[in-house]
Short mmCIF file of C-alpha atoms in Angstrom, two decimals:
data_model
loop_
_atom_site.label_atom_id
_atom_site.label_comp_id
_atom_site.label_asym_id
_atom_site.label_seq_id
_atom_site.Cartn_x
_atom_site.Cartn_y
_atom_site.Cartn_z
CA UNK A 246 26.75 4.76 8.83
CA UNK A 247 24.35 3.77 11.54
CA UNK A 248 22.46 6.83 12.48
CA UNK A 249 19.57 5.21 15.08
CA UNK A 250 18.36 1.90 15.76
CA UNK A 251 15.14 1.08 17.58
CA UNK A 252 14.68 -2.71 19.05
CA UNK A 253 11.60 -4.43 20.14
CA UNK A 254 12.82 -7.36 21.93
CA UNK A 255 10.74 -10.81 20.81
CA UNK A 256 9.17 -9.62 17.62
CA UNK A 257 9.60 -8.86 14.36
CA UNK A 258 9.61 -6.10 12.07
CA UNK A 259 7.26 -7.47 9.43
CA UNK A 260 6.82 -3.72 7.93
CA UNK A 261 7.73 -0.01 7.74
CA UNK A 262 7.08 3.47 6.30
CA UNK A 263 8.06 7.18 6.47
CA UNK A 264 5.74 9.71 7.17
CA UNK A 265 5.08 12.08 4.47
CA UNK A 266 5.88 15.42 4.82
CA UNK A 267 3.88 18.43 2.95
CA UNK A 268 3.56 18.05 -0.69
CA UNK A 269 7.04 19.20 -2.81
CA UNK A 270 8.32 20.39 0.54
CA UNK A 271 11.80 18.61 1.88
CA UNK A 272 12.09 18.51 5.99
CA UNK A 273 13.80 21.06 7.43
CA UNK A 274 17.47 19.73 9.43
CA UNK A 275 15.74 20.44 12.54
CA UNK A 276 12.33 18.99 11.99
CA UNK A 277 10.58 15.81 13.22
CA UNK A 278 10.60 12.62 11.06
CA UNK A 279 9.47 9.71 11.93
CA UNK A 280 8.89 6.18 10.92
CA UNK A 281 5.84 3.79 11.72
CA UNK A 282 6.64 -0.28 11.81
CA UNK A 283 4.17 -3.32 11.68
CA UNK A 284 5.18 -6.50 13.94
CA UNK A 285 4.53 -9.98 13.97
CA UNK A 286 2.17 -8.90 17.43
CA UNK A 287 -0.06 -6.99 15.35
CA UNK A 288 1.24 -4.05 17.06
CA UNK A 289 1.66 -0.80 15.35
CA UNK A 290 4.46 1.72 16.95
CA UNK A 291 5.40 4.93 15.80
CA UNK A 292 9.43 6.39 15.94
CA UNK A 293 10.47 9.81 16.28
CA UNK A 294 13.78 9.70 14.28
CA UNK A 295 15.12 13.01 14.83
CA UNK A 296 14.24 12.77 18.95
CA UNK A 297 15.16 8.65 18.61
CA UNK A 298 12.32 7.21 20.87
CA UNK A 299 8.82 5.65 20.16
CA UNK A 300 6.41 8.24 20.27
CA UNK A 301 2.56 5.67 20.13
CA UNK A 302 2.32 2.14 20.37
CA UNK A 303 -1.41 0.57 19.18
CA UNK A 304 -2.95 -2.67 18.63
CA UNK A 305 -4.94 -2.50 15.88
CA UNK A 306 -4.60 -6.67 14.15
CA UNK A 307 -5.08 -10.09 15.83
CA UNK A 308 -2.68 -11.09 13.71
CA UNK A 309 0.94 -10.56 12.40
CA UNK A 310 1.10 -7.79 9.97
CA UNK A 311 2.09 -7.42 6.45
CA UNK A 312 1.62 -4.11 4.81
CA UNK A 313 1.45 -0.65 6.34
CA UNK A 314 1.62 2.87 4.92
CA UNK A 315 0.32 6.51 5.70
CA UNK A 316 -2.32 8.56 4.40
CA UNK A 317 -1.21 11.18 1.72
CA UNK A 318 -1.40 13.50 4.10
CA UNK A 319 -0.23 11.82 7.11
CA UNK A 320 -2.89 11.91 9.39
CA UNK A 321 -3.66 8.36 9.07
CA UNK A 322 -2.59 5.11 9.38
CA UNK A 323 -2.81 2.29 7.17
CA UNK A 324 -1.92 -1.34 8.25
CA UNK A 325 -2.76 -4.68 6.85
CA UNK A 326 -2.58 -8.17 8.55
CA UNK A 327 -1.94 -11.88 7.78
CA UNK A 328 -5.70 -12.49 8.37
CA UNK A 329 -6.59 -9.98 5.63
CA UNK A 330 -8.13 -7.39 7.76
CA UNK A 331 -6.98 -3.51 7.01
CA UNK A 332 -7.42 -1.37 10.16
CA UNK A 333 -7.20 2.59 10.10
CA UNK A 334 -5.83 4.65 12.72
CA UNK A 335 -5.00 7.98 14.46
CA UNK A 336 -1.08 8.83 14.60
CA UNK A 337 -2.34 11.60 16.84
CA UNK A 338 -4.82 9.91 19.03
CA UNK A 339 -4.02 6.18 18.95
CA UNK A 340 -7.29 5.30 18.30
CA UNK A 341 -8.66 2.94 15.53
CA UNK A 342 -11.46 4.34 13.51
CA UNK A 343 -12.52 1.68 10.62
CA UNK A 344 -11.37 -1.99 10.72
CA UNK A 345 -12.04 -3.72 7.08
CA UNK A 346 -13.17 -7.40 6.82
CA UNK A 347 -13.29 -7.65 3.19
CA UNK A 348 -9.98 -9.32 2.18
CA UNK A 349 -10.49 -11.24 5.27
CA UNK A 350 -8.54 -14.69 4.97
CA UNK A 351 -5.69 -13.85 2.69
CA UNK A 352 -2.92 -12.00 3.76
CA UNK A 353 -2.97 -8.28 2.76
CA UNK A 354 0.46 -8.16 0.08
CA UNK A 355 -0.14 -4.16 -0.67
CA UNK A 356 -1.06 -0.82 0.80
CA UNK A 357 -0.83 2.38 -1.02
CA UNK A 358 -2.82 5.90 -0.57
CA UNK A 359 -3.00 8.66 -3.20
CA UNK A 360 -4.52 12.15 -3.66
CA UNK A 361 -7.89 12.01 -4.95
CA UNK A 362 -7.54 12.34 -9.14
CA UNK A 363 -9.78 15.23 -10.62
CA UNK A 364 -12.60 14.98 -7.86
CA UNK A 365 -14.43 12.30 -9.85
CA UNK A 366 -15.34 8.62 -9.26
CA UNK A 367 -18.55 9.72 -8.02
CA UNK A 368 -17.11 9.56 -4.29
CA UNK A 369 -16.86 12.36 -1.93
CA UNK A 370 -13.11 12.95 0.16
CA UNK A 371 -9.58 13.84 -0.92
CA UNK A 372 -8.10 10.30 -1.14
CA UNK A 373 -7.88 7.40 -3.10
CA UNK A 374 -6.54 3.85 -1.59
CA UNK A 375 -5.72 0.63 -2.48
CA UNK A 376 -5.41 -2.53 -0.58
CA UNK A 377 -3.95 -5.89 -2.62
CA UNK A 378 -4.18 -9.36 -1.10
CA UNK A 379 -2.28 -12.72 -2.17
CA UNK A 380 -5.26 -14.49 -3.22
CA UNK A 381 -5.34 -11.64 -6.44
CA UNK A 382 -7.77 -9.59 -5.48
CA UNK A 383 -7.73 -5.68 -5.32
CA UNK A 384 -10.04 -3.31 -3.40
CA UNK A 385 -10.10 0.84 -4.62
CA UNK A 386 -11.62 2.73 -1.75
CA UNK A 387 -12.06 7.00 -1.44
CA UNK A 388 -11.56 8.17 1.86
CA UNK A 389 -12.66 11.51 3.78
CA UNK A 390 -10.96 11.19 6.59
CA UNK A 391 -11.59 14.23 8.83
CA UNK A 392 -15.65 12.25 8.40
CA UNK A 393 -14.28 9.06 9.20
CA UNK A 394 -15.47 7.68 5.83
CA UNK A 395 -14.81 4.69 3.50
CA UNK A 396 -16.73 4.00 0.14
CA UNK A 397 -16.13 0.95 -1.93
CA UNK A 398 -15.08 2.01 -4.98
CA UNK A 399 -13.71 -0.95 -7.20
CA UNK A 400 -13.23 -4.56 -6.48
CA UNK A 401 -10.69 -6.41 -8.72
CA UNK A 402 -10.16 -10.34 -8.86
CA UNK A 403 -7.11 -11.71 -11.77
CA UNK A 404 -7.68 -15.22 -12.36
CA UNK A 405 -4.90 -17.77 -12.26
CA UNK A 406 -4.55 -21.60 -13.08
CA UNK A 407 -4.78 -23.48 -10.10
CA UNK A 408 -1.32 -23.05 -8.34
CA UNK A 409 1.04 -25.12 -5.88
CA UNK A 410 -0.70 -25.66 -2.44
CA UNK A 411 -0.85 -22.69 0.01
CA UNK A 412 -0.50 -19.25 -0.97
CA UNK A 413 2.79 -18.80 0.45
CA UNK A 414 4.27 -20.85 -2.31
CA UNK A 415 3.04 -18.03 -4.73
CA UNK A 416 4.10 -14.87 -5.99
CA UNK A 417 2.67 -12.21 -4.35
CA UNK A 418 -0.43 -9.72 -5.56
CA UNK A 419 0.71 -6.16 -6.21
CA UNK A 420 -0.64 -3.24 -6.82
CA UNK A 421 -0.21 0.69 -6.92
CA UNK A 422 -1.54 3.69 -8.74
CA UNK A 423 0.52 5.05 -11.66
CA UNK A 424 1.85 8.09 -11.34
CA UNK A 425 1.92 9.41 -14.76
CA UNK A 426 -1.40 8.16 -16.12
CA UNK A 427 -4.22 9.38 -13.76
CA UNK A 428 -6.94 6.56 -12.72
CA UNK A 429 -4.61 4.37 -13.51
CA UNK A 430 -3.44 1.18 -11.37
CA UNK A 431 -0.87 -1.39 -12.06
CA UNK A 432 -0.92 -4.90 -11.15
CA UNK A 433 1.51 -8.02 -11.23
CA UNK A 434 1.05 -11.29 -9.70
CA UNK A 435 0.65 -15.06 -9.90
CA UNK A 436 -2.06 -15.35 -13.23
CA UNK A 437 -2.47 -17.00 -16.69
CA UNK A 438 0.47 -14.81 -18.03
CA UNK A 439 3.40 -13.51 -16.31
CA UNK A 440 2.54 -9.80 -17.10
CA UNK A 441 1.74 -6.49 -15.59
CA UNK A 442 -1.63 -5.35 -16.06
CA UNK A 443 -2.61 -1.54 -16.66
CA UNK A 444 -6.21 -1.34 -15.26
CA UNK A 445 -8.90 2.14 -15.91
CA UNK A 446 -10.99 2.62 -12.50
CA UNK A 447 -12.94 4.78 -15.62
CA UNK A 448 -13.16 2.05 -17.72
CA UNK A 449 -13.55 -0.41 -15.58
CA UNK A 450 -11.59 -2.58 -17.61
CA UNK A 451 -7.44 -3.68 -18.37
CA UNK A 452 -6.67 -0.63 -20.73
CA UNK A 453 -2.82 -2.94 -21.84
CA UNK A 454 -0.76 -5.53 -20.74
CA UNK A 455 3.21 -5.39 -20.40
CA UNK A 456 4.77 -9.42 -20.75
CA UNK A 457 7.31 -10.36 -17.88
CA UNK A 458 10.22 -12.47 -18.25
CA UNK A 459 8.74 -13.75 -14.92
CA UNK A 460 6.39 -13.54 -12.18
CA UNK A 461 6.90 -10.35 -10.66
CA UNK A 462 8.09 -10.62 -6.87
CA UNK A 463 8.42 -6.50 -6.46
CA UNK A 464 7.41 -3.45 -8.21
CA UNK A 465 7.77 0.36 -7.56
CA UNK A 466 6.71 3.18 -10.13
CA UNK A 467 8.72 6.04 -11.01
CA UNK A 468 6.49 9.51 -9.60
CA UNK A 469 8.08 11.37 -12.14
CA UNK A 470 8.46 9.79 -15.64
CA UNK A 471 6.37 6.53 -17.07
CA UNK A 472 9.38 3.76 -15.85
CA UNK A 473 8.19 0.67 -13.86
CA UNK A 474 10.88 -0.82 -11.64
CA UNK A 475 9.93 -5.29 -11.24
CA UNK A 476 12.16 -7.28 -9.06
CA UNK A 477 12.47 -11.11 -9.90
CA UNK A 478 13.42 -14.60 -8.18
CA UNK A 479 17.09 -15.01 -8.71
CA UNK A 480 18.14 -11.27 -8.05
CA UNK A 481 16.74 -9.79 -11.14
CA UNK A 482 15.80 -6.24 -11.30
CA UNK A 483 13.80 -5.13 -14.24
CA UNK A 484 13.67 -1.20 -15.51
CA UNK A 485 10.92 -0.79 -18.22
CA UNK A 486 9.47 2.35 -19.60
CA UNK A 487 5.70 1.88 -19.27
CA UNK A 488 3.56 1.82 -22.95
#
């Protein structure tokens, strides 16, 4: 059943995300929800589901985007572009506070925010983030966002044999933080093995390795038990419990 529909007329809808609510908490029937989208402008808007209009419209990306998420806590915006730049931004004022450069040139595949694991890293704030790009690379950054801060924390490149021209071709780079095994993140994508890779921000090093029938194309983690779920070319969907 079709509950709402929002249309922006000559662009497409490259991306989406719900806002988070308060942690373990369900929305109440008569609260707000709403919904942020990415478009092929490199527009951001914001939806009000339960009132069913757009609520903030920005402009943080030159280019189309391709990832976009909030904050853990929902205060912030997340979005990545086809020109690899990562832009943060203010739900509530519509401003853009940091713009990122570093994956610049390769499209940004992943986004993905978490709570800050056991205070450490060495890193000041409450948040841990991710951002994955198609040319296998992987940045870790800790956030404090009521400072407006960003600190490097981790920069990941998985080699791969040389591969078909253009990265479009390719599978793409993925990458989130697992659930169940804290500092902890797990990556597929186009490399010398078709595999997912368990890697220790700790360590600083792969900790395992899980082999793939194929290269992954999709992958979501289970918040509650150690199960990975891996989509495939040819409509193949993968459920593995995680070593």
């Amino acid at each position: 059943e079709l509950l709402v529909q929002f249309q922006v007329l000559n662009q497409s809808c490259q991306c989406l995300a719900w806002k988070p609510g308060p942690a373990g908490v369900w929305p109440c029937p008569g609260e707000s929800q709403h919904v942020v989208a990415g478009y092929s402008d490199g527009t951001v808007r914001v939806f009000s589901v339960s009132r069913t209009e757009m609520e903030l419209k920005m402009h943080p990306h030159a280019a189309a985007l391709t990832a976009i998420t909030y904050s853990t806590d929902g205060e912030m915006i997340l979005s990545g572009g086809k020109d690899g730049t990562v832009a943060v931004s203010s739900p509530r004022t519509g401003m853009t506070i940091h713009v990122l450069a570093d994956h610049k040139g390769s499209p940004i595949t992943a986004l993905q925010c978490t709570r800050k694991q056991y205070h450490d890293f060495g890193a000041e704030g409450g948040e841990l983030w991710l951002a994955a790009s198609s040319d296998r690379r992987v940045s870790v950054w800790a956030s404090d966002w009521p400072r407006d801060k960003c600190e490097l924390l981790d920069w990941l490149s998985f080699p791969a044999p040389a591969g078909p021209e253009g990265l479009d071709s390719l599978p793409p780079s993925l990458a989130a933080f697992c659930p169940w095994e804290h500092g902890v993140l797990v990556y597929v994508g186009f490399g010398l093995q078709e595999e997912a890779l368990f890697y220790s921000l700790r360590r600083k090093q792969v900790l395992r390795k899980i082999s793939l029938p194929a290269f992954a194309m999709s992958l979501s983690l289970s918040p509650a038990a150690p199960f990975m779920a891996i989509g495939f070319g040819g409509r193949t969907l993968l459920l593995a419990r995680a070593p």
